[in-house]
PDB file of C-alpha atoms and ligand atoms in Angstrom:
ATOM      1  CA  MET A 995      10.078  19.230  20.529  1.00 98.00           C
ATOM      2  CA  THR A 996      11.693  22.345  21.877  1.00 98.00           C
ATOM      3  CA  VAL A 997      13.909  24.987  20.330  1.00 98.00           C
ATOM      4  CA  ALA A 998      16.891  23.071  21.732  1.00 98.00           C
ATOM      5  CA  ASP A 999      15.982  20.130  19.465  1.00 98.00           C
ATOM      6  CA  LEU A1000      15.878  22.104  16.229  1.00 98.00           C
ATOM      7  CA  ASP A1001      19.445  21.591  15.037  1.00 98.00           C
ATOM      8  CA  ALA A1002      19.135  17.835  15.600  1.00 98.00           C
ATOM      9  CA  CYS A1003      15.742  17.817  13.860  1.00 98.00           C
ATOM     10  CA  LEU A1004      17.141  19.650  10.841  1.00 98.00           C
ATOM     11  CA  ALA A1005      20.030  17.179  10.667  1.00 98.00           C
ATOM     12  CA  LEU A1006      17.525  14.316  10.815  1.00 98.00           C
ATOM     13  CA  TRP A1007      15.296  15.828   8.141  1.00 98.00           C
ATOM     14  CA  ARG A1008      18.303  16.383   5.890  1.00 97.00           C
ATOM     15  CA  ARG A1009      19.281  12.726   6.060  1.00 96.00           C
ATOM     16  CA  CYS A1010      15.735  11.482   5.361  1.00 97.00           C
ATOM     17  CA  GLU A1011      14.669  11.066   1.763  1.00 94.00           C
ATOM     18  CA  GLY A1012      11.245  12.275   0.691  1.00 93.00           C
ATOM     19  CA  LEU A1013      11.142  15.485   2.724  1.00 95.00           C
ATOM     20  CA  VAL A1014      11.285  18.907   1.132  1.00 93.00           C
ATOM     21  CA  LEU A1015      13.051  21.518   3.233  1.00 96.00           C
ATOM     22  CA  ARG A1016      12.355  25.135   2.348  1.00 92.00           C
ATOM     23  CA  GLU A1017      15.003  27.802   2.427  1.00 87.00           C
ATOM     24  CA  ALA A1018      12.996  30.284   4.484  1.00 86.00           C
ATOM     25  CA  CYS A1019      10.786  28.225   6.773  1.00 92.00           C
ATOM     26  CA  ASP A1020      13.212  25.431   7.595  1.00 97.00           C
ATOM     27  CA  GLN A1021      15.681  27.571   9.497  1.00 96.00           C
ATOM     28  CA  PRO A1022      15.866  27.583  13.302  1.00 97.00           C
ATOM     29  CA  PRO A1023      14.266  31.046  13.745  1.00 97.00           C
ATOM     30  CA  ALA A1024      11.229  30.206  11.606  1.00 97.00           C
ATOM     31  CA  LEU A1025      10.892  26.775  13.182  1.00 98.00           C
ATOM     32  CA  ALA A1026      11.173  28.327  16.647  1.00 98.00           C
ATOM     33  CA  ALA A1027       8.338  30.695  15.714  1.00 98.00           C
ATOM     34  CA  PHE A1028       6.266  27.706  14.611  1.00 98.00           C
ATOM     35  CA  LEU A1029       6.875  25.965  17.955  1.00 98.00           C
ATOM     36  CA  GLU A1030       6.011  29.123  19.864  1.00 98.00           C
ATOM     37  CA  ARG A1031       2.778  29.481  17.924  1.00 97.00           C
ATOM     38  CA  ASN A1032       1.899  25.804  18.413  1.00 97.00           C
ATOM     39  CA  PRO A1033       3.278  24.873  21.825  1.00 97.00           C
ATOM     40  CA  GLY A1034       3.106  21.206  22.772  1.00 97.00           C
ATOM     41  CA  PHE A1035       2.102  19.807  19.380  1.00 98.00           C
ATOM     42  CA  SER A1036       5.457  18.874  17.829  1.00 98.00           C
ATOM     43  CA  TRP A1037       7.457  15.903  19.038  1.00 98.00           C
ATOM     44  CA  VAL A1038      10.786  14.160  18.847  1.00 98.00           C
ATOM     45  CA  ALA A1039      11.805  10.611  19.716  1.00 98.00           C
ATOM     46  CA  GLU A1040      15.221  10.160  21.276  1.00 98.00           C
ATOM     47  CA  THR A1041      17.514   7.292  22.129  1.00 97.00           C
ATOM     48  CA  GLU A1042      18.576   6.769  25.720  1.00 97.00           C
ATOM     49  CA  ARG A1043      21.573   8.951  24.884  1.00 96.00           C
ATOM     50  CA  ALA A1044      19.260  11.773  23.822  1.00 95.00           C
ATOM     51  CA  GLN A1045      20.004  11.386  20.118  1.00 97.00           C
ATOM     52  CA  VAL A1046      17.031  12.565  18.049  1.00 98.00           C
ATOM     53  CA  ILE A1047      15.923   9.688  15.821  1.00 98.00           C
ATOM     54  CA  ALA A1048      12.441  10.816  14.822  1.00 98.00           C
ATOM     55  CA  ALA A1049      10.508  14.047  14.665  1.00 98.00           C
ATOM     56  CA  VAL A1050       7.278  15.614  13.535  1.00 98.00           C
ATOM     57  CA  LEU A1051       6.068  19.181  13.339  1.00 98.00           C
ATOM     58  CA  CYS A1052       2.401  19.724  14.075  1.00 98.00           C
ATOM     59  CA  GLY A1053       0.262  22.803  14.363  1.00 98.00           C
ATOM     60  CA  HIS A1054      -3.334  23.833  13.972  1.00 98.00           C
ATOM     61  CA  ASP A1055      -5.292  26.886  12.917  1.00 97.00           C
ATOM     62  CA  GLY A1056      -8.272  26.332  15.235  1.00 96.00           C
ATOM     63  CA  ARG A1057     -10.061  24.227  12.644  1.00 95.00           C
ATOM     64  CA  ARG A1058      -7.639  21.654  11.236  1.00 97.00           C
ATOM     65  CA  ALA A1059      -4.231  20.404  12.185  1.00 98.00           C
ATOM     66  CA  TYR A1060      -1.288  20.004   9.828  1.00 98.00           C
ATOM     67  CA  LEU A1061       1.614  17.608  10.035  1.00 98.00           C
ATOM     68  CA  TYR A1062       4.975  18.477   8.540  1.00 98.00           C
ATOM     69  CA  HIS A1063       8.274  16.649   8.262  1.00 98.00           C
ATOM     70  CA  LEU A1064       7.299  13.377   9.885  1.00 98.00           C
ATOM     71  CA  ALA A1065      10.558  11.481   9.681  1.00 98.00           C
ATOM     72  CA  VAL A1066      12.309   8.572  11.328  1.00 98.00           C
ATOM     73  CA  ASP A1067      16.035   7.939  11.007  1.00 98.00           C
ATOM     74  CA  PRO A1068      16.528   5.209   8.377  1.00 97.00           C
ATOM     75  CA  SER A1069      18.116   2.843  10.884  1.00 97.00           C
ATOM     76  CA  TRP A1070      15.164   3.148  13.278  1.00 98.00           C
ATOM     77  CA  ARG A1071      12.300   2.539  10.862  1.00 98.00           C
ATOM     78  CA  ARG A1072       9.539  -0.057  11.130  1.00 98.00           C
ATOM     79  CA  LEU A1073       9.904  -0.100  14.900  1.00 98.00           C
ATOM     80  CA  GLY A1074       6.874   1.999  15.721  1.00 98.00           C
ATOM     81  CA  CYS A1075       8.597   5.396  16.093  1.00 98.00           C
ATOM     82  CA  GLY A1076       6.351   7.019  13.489  1.00 98.00           C
ATOM     83  CA  ARG A1077       3.288   5.582  15.129  1.00 97.00           C
ATOM     84  CA  ALA A1078       4.486   6.749  18.562  1.00 98.00           C
ATOM     85  CA  LEU A1079       4.902  10.310  17.283  1.00 98.00           C
ATOM     86  CA  LEU A1080       1.385  10.291  15.859  1.00 98.00           C
ATOM     87  CA  THR A1081       0.064   9.002  19.169  1.00 97.00           C
ATOM     88  CA  ALA A1082       1.895  11.823  20.936  1.00 98.00           C
ATOM     89  CA  VAL A1083       0.370  14.389  18.591  1.00 98.00           C
ATOM     90  CA  ARG A1084      -3.113  13.090  19.149  1.00 97.00           C
ATOM     91  CA  GLN A1085      -3.535  14.043  22.809  1.00 96.00           C
ATOM     92  CA  PRO A1086      -2.817  17.789  22.554  1.00 97.00           C
ATOM     93  CA  LEU A1087      -4.947  17.982  19.411  1.00 98.00           C
ATOM     94  CA  LYS A1088      -7.805  16.300  21.212  1.00 97.00           C
ATOM     95  CA  ALA A1089      -7.417  18.747  24.096  1.00 97.00           C
ATOM     96  CA  ALA A1090      -7.599  21.592  21.561  1.00 97.00           C
ATOM     97  CA  GLY A1091     -10.781  20.135  20.056  1.00 97.00           C
ATOM     98  CA  ILE A1092      -9.139  19.307  16.737  1.00 97.00           C
ATOM     99  CA  SER A1093     -10.181  15.968  15.271  1.00 95.00           C
ATOM    100  CA  ARG A1094      -8.709  16.085  11.764  1.00 95.00           C
ATOM    101  CA  CYS A1095      -5.153  16.421  10.660  1.00 97.00           C
ATOM    102  CA  HIS A1096      -3.799  16.905   7.153  1.00 97.00           C
ATOM    103  CA  ALA A1097      -0.433  15.684   5.915  1.00 97.00           C
ATOM    104  CA  PHE A1098       1.015  16.890   2.626  1.00 96.00           C
ATOM    105  CA  VAL A1099       2.767  14.130   0.701  1.00 96.00           C
ATOM    106  CA  ARG A1100       4.579  14.602  -2.557  1.00 95.00           C
ATOM    107  CA  THR A1101       3.044  12.494  -5.303  1.00 95.00           C
ATOM    108  CA  ASP A1102       6.477  11.006  -6.072  1.00 95.00           C
ATOM    109  CA  ASN A1103       7.021   9.885  -2.465  1.00 96.00           C
ATOM    110  CA  ALA A1104       5.649   6.385  -3.080  1.00 97.00           C
ATOM    111  CA  SER A1105       6.914   5.041   0.233  1.00 97.00           C
ATOM    112  CA  ALA A1106       5.147   7.749   2.261  1.00 98.00           C
ATOM    113  CA  LEU A1107       1.955   7.259   0.256  1.00 97.00           C
ATOM    114  CA  ARG A1108       2.039   3.547   1.142  1.00 98.00           C
ATOM    115  CA  TYR A1109       2.733   4.457   4.766  1.00 98.00           C
ATOM    116  CA  TRP A1110      -0.326   6.681   5.110  1.00 98.00           C
ATOM    117  CA  GLU A1111      -2.443   4.100   3.359  1.00 97.00           C
ATOM    118  CA  ARG A1112      -1.166   1.503   5.803  1.00 97.00           C
ATOM    119  CA  LEU A1113      -2.291   3.783   8.622  1.00 97.00           C
ATOM    120  CA  GLN A1114      -5.685   4.010   6.935  1.00 96.00           C
ATOM    121  CA  ALA A1115      -5.457   7.747   6.556  1.00 97.00           C
ATOM    122  CA  GLU A1116      -7.972   9.026   4.032  1.00 97.00           C
ATOM    123  CA  ARG A1117      -6.314   9.688   0.684  1.00 97.00           C
ATOM    124  CA  ARG A1118      -8.060  12.746  -0.767  1.00 96.00           C
ATOM    125  CA  THR A1119      -8.843  12.593  -4.448  1.00 95.00           C
ATOM    126  CA  ASP A1120     -11.434  15.382  -4.243  1.00 97.00           C
ATOM    127  CA  ILE A1121      -8.959  18.151  -3.458  1.00 95.00           C
ATOM    128  CA  GLN A1122      -6.118  19.776  -5.362  1.00 95.00           C
ATOM    129  CA  LEU A1123      -3.747  22.014  -3.466  1.00 94.00           C
ATOM    130  CA  PHE A1124      -3.074  25.506  -4.798  1.00 96.00           C
ATOM    131  CA  THR A1125      -0.334  27.730  -3.436  1.00 92.00           C
ATOM    132  CA  VAL A1126      -0.549  31.501  -3.722  1.00 93.00           C
ATOM    133  CA  ARG A1127       2.829  33.156  -3.258  1.00 88.00           C
ATOM    134  CA  PHE A1128       2.852  36.572  -1.602  1.00 86.00           C
ATOM    135  CA  ALA A1129       6.632  36.755  -1.344  1.00 76.00           C
ATOM    136  CA  ASP A1130       9.718  35.500  -3.099  1.00 70.00           C
ATOM    137  CA  GLU A1131       9.937  32.407  -0.954  1.00 61.00           C
ATOM    138  CA  VAL A1132      10.779  29.313  -3.016  1.00 55.00           C
TER     139      VAL A1132
HETATM  140  C1  LIG B1856       7.204   7.207   6.788  1.00 90.96           C
HETATM  141  C2  LIG B1856       8.033   7.030   8.066  1.00 90.96           C
HETATM  142  C3  LIG B1856       7.882   8.267   8.945  1.00 90.96           C
HETATM  143  C4  LIG B1856       7.494   5.799   8.830  1.00 90.96           C
HETATM  144  O1  LIG B1856       8.121   5.719  10.109  1.00 90.96           O
HETATM  145  P1  LIG B1856       8.259   4.314  10.884  1.00 90.96           P
HETATM  146  O2  LIG B1856       8.735   4.612  12.260  1.00 90.96           O
HETATM  147  O3  LIG B1856       9.052   3.368  10.074  1.00 90.96           O
HETATM  148  O4  LIG B1856       6.754   3.814  10.938  1.00 90.96           O
HETATM  149  P2  LIG B1856       6.148   2.793  12.011  1.00 90.96           P
HETATM  150  O5  LIG B1856       7.205   1.792  12.408  1.00 90.96           O
HETATM  151  O6  LIG B1856       5.475   3.535  13.101  1.00 90.96           O
HETATM  152  O7  LIG B1856       5.083   2.019  11.138  1.00 90.96           O
HETATM  153  C5  LIG B1856       3.669   2.105  11.356  1.00 90.96           C
HETATM  154  C6  LIG B1856       3.010   1.153  10.388  1.00 90.96           C
HETATM  155  O8  LIG B1856       3.271   1.582   9.043  1.00 90.96           O
HETATM  156  C7  LIG B1856       3.956   0.559   8.323  1.00 90.96           C
HETATM  157  N1  LIG B1856       4.932   1.239   7.476  1.00 90.96           N
HETATM  158  C8  LIG B1856       6.004   1.943   7.848  1.00 90.96           C
HETATM  159  N2  LIG B1856       6.633   2.456   6.778  1.00 90.96           N
HETATM  160  C9  LIG B1856       5.920   2.027   5.709  1.00 90.96           C
HETATM  161  C10 LIG B1856       6.077   2.201   4.313  1.00 90.96           C
HETATM  162  N3  LIG B1856       7.087   2.930   3.815  1.00 90.96           N
HETATM  163  N4  LIG B1856       5.169   1.624   3.509  1.00 90.96           N
HETATM  164  C11 LIG B1856       4.157   0.891   3.989  1.00 90.96           C
HETATM  165  N5  LIG B1856       3.950   0.693   5.317  1.00 90.96           N
HETATM  166  C12 LIG B1856       4.842   1.254   6.159  1.00 90.96           C
HETATM  167  C13 LIG B1856       4.606  -0.314   9.388  1.00 90.96           C
HETATM  168  O9  LIG B1856       4.824  -1.629   8.916  1.00 90.96           O
HETATM  169  C14 LIG B1856       3.560  -0.265  10.480  1.00 90.96           C
HETATM  170  O10 LIG B1856       2.497  -1.120  10.162  1.00 90.96           O
HETATM  171  P3  LIG B1856       1.742  -2.028  11.261  1.00 90.96           P
HETATM  172  O11 LIG B1856       2.113  -1.530  12.620  1.00 90.96           O
HETATM  173  O12 LIG B1856       0.306  -1.816  10.970  1.00 90.96           O
HETATM  174  O13 LIG B1856       2.226  -3.381  10.982  1.00 90.96           O
HETATM  175  C15 LIG B1856       9.531   6.779   7.732  1.00 90.96           C
HETATM  176  O14 LIG B1856       9.618   5.724   6.793  1.00 90.96           O
HETATM  177  C16 LIG B1856      10.249   7.973   7.137  1.00 90.96           C
HETATM  178  O15 LIG B1856      10.836   8.760   7.872  1.00 90.96           O
HETATM  179  N6  LIG B1856      10.255   8.124   5.808  1.00 90.96           N
HETATM  180  C17 LIG B1856      11.022   9.197   5.119  1.00 90.96           C
HETATM  181  C18 LIG B1856      10.415  10.551   5.354  1.00 90.96           C
HETATM  182  C19 LIG B1856       9.021  10.647   4.789  1.00 90.96           C
HETATM  183  O16 LIG B1856       8.777  10.348   3.625  1.00 90.96           O
HETATM  184  N7  LIG B1856       8.093  11.091   5.654  1.00 90.96           N
HETATM  185  C20 LIG B1856       6.709  11.225   5.280  1.00 90.96           C
HETATM  186  C21 LIG B1856       6.453  12.621   4.873  1.00 90.96           C
HETATM  187  S1  LIG B1856       4.730  12.859   4.607  1.00 90.96           S
END
Protein backbone atom coordinates (compact mmCIF):
# COMPACT_ATOMS: atom_id res chain seq x y z
CA MET A 1 0.00 0.00 0.00
CA THR A 2 1.25 3.42 -0.91
CA VAL A 3 -0.13 6.91 -0.40
CA ALA A 4 -1.54 6.69 -3.94
CA ASP A 5 -3.79 3.82 -2.79
CA LEU A 6 -5.34 5.65 0.15
CA ASP A 7 -8.43 7.08 -1.52
CA ALA A 8 -9.28 3.66 -2.97
CA CYS A 9 -8.62 2.02 0.41
CA LEU A 10 -10.92 4.47 2.18
CA ALA A 11 -13.63 3.82 -0.41
CA LEU A 12 -13.19 0.08 0.15
CA TRP A 13 -13.29 0.40 3.93
CA ARG A 14 -16.43 2.52 3.71
CA ARG A 15 -18.26 -0.14 1.72
CA CYS A 16 -17.22 -2.97 4.08
CA GLU A 17 -19.40 -3.67 7.08
CA GLY A 18 -17.77 -4.30 10.44
CA LEU A 19 -15.00 -1.70 10.20
CA VAL A 20 -14.94 1.40 12.35
CA LEU A 21 -13.42 4.43 10.66
CA ARG A 22 -12.29 7.24 12.93
CA GLU A 23 -12.72 10.87 12.07
CA ALA A 24 -9.13 11.87 12.80
CA CYS A 25 -6.99 8.86 11.97
CA ASP A 26 -8.84 7.64 8.90
CA GLN A 27 -8.04 10.62 6.72
CA PRO A 28 -5.37 10.52 4.01
CA PRO A 29 -2.82 12.66 5.91
CA ALA A 30 -2.97 10.52 9.05
CA LEU A 31 -2.94 7.31 7.04
CA ALA A 32 0.02 8.60 5.01
CA ALA A 33 1.86 9.25 8.29
CA PHE A 34 1.09 5.69 9.37
CA LEU A 35 2.52 4.32 6.11
CA GLU A 36 5.60 6.49 6.43
CA ARG A 37 6.17 5.27 9.97
CA ASN A 38 5.62 1.63 8.96
CA PRO A 39 6.97 1.34 5.43
CA GLY A 40 6.35 -1.95 3.65
CA PHE A 41 3.92 -3.48 6.15
CA SER A 42 0.53 -2.50 4.72
CA TRP A 43 -0.86 -4.11 1.59
CA VAL A 44 -3.56 -3.91 -1.02
CA ALA A 45 -4.86 -6.50 -3.47
CA GLU A 46 -5.84 -5.24 -6.90
CA THR A 47 -7.62 -6.59 -9.94
CA GLU A 48 -5.81 -6.70 -13.26
CA ARG A 49 -7.29 -3.26 -13.89
CA ALA A 50 -5.67 -1.95 -10.72
CA GLN A 51 -8.94 -1.70 -8.80
CA VAL A 52 -8.31 -2.08 -5.06
CA ILE A 53 -10.40 -4.99 -3.79
CA ALA A 54 -8.71 -5.73 -0.47
CA ALA A 55 -6.49 -3.92 1.98
CA VAL A 56 -4.88 -4.14 5.37
CA LEU A 57 -2.97 -1.68 7.49
CA CYS A 58 -0.15 -3.11 9.55
CA GLY A 59 2.46 -1.56 11.78
CA HIS A 60 4.61 -2.47 14.72
CA ASP A 61 6.12 -0.78 17.74
CA GLY A 62 9.29 -2.89 17.90
CA ARG A 63 7.62 -5.47 20.12
CA ARG A 64 4.24 -6.38 18.64
CA ALA A 65 2.51 -5.78 15.36
CA TYR A 66 -1.03 -4.50 14.93
CA LEU A 67 -3.45 -5.11 12.10
CA TYR A 68 -6.12 -2.57 11.24
CA HIS A 69 -8.89 -2.46 8.67
CA LEU A 70 -8.41 -5.86 7.09
CA ALA A 71 -11.13 -5.83 4.48
CA VAL A 72 -12.04 -7.53 1.24
CA ASP A 73 -14.63 -6.17 -1.17
CA PRO A 74 -17.87 -8.13 -0.61
CA SER A 75 -17.85 -9.50 -4.16
CA TRP A 76 -14.31 -10.86 -3.77
CA ARG A 77 -14.67 -12.70 -0.47
CA ARG A 78 -13.90 -16.35 0.25
CA LEU A 79 -11.38 -16.41 -2.57
CA GLY A 80 -8.25 -16.18 -0.46
CA CYS A 81 -7.67 -12.41 -0.68
CA GLY A 82 -7.67 -12.01 3.10
CA ARG A 83 -5.28 -14.89 3.48
CA ALA A 84 -3.01 -13.46 0.75
CA LEU A 85 -2.82 -10.12 2.56
CA LEU A 86 -1.87 -11.84 5.80
CA THR A 87 0.81 -13.80 3.96
CA ALA A 88 2.13 -10.54 2.52
CA VAL A 89 2.27 -8.98 5.98
CA ARG A 90 4.16 -11.89 7.42
CA GLN A 91 7.43 -11.48 5.51
CA PRO A 92 8.26 -7.88 6.49
CA LEU A 93 7.26 -8.62 10.08
CA LYS A 94 9.56 -11.62 10.13
CA ALA A 95 12.37 -9.47 8.74
CA ALA A 96 11.71 -6.98 11.55
CA GLY A 97 11.87 -9.76 14.14
CA ILE A 98 8.20 -9.46 15.07
CA SER A 99 6.45 -12.78 15.61
CA ARG A 100 3.10 -11.74 17.09
CA CYS A 101 0.41 -9.59 15.66
CA HIS A 102 -2.74 -8.29 17.34
CA ALA A 103 -6.02 -7.57 15.59
CA PHE A 104 -8.78 -5.62 17.31
CA VAL A 105 -12.23 -7.00 16.55
CA ARG A 106 -15.45 -5.50 17.76
CA THR A 107 -17.39 -7.94 19.92
CA ASP A 108 -20.47 -7.44 17.72
CA ASN A 109 -18.58 -8.32 14.53
CA ALA A 110 -19.58 -12.00 14.65
CA SER A 111 -18.40 -12.70 11.12
CA ALA A 112 -14.88 -11.37 11.79
CA LEU A 113 -14.71 -13.30 15.06
CA ARG A 114 -15.53 -16.50 13.15
CA TYR A 115 -12.94 -15.56 10.53
CA TRP A 116 -10.10 -15.22 13.03
CA GLU A 117 -11.16 -18.42 14.73
CA ARG A 118 -11.09 -20.14 11.35
CA LEU A 119 -7.53 -18.90 10.93
CA GLN A 120 -6.74 -20.33 14.35
CA ALA A 121 -5.72 -16.98 15.73
CA GLU A 122 -5.64 -17.01 19.51
CA ARG A 123 -8.77 -15.42 20.95
CA ARG A 124 -7.67 -13.59 24.10
CA THR A 125 -9.96 -13.92 27.07
CA ASP A 126 -7.27 -12.84 29.55
CA ILE A 127 -7.05 -9.25 28.35
CA GLN A 128 -9.44 -6.31 28.36
CA LEU A 129 -8.55 -3.29 26.28
CA PHE A 130 -8.57 0.13 27.93
CA THR A 131 -8.29 3.36 25.98
CA VAL A 132 -6.94 6.51 27.59
CA ARG A 133 -7.89 9.62 25.64
CA PHE A 134 -5.39 12.48 25.65
CA ALA A 135 -7.29 14.54 23.09
CA ASP A 136 -10.80 15.12 21.86
CA GLU A 137 -10.54 12.45 19.21
CA VAL A 138 -13.70 10.33 19.03
C1 LIG B 1 -12.96 -11.05 7.19
C2 LIG B 1 -12.57 -10.85 5.72
C3 LIG B 1 -11.37 -9.91 5.63
C4 LIG B 1 -12.18 -12.22 5.13
O1 LIG B 1 -11.63 -12.04 3.82
P1 LIG B 1 -11.68 -13.22 2.73
O2 LIG B 1 -10.84 -12.80 1.58
O3 LIG B 1 -13.08 -13.59 2.45
O4 LIG B 1 -10.98 -14.42 3.50
P2 LIG B 1 -10.24 -15.66 2.81
O5 LIG B 1 -10.93 -16.01 1.52
O6 LIG B 1 -8.78 -15.43 2.75
O7 LIG B 1 -10.57 -16.82 3.84
C5 LIG B 1 -9.57 -17.48 4.63
C6 LIG B 1 -10.26 -18.58 5.40
O8 LIG B 1 -11.23 -18.00 6.29
C7 LIG B 1 -12.53 -18.49 6.00
N1 LIG B 1 -13.45 -17.37 6.17
C8 LIG B 1 -13.52 -16.24 5.46
N2 LIG B 1 -14.46 -15.42 5.96
C9 LIG B 1 -14.99 -16.09 7.00
C10 LIG B 1 -16.03 -15.79 7.91
N3 LIG B 1 -16.69 -14.62 7.85
N4 LIG B 1 -16.32 -16.70 8.86
C11 LIG B 1 -15.68 -17.87 8.94
N5 LIG B 1 -14.67 -18.22 8.10
C12 LIG B 1 -14.35 -17.33 7.14
C13 LIG B 1 -12.46 -18.97 4.55
O9 LIG B 1 -13.43 -19.97 4.29
C14 LIG B 1 -11.05 -19.52 4.50
O10 LIG B 1 -11.00 -20.78 5.12
P3 LIG B 1 -10.12 -22.00 4.55
O11 LIG B 1 -9.15 -21.46 3.55
O12 LIG B 1 -9.43 -22.53 5.75
O13 LIG B 1 -11.11 -22.91 3.97
C15 LIG B 1 -13.76 -10.29 4.89
O14 LIG B 1 -14.90 -11.10 5.12
C16 LIG B 1 -14.15 -8.86 5.23
O15 LIG B 1 -13.65 -7.93 4.62
N6 LIG B 1 -15.06 -8.66 6.19
C17 LIG B 1 -15.59 -7.31 6.52
C18 LIG B 1 -14.56 -6.46 7.21
C19 LIG B 1 -14.14 -7.05 8.53
O16 LIG B 1 -14.96 -7.37 9.39
N7 LIG B 1 -12.81 -7.19 8.70
C20 LIG B 1 -12.25 -7.76 9.89
C21 LIG B 1 -11.86 -6.66 10.81
S1 LIG B 1 -10.99 -7.31 12.19
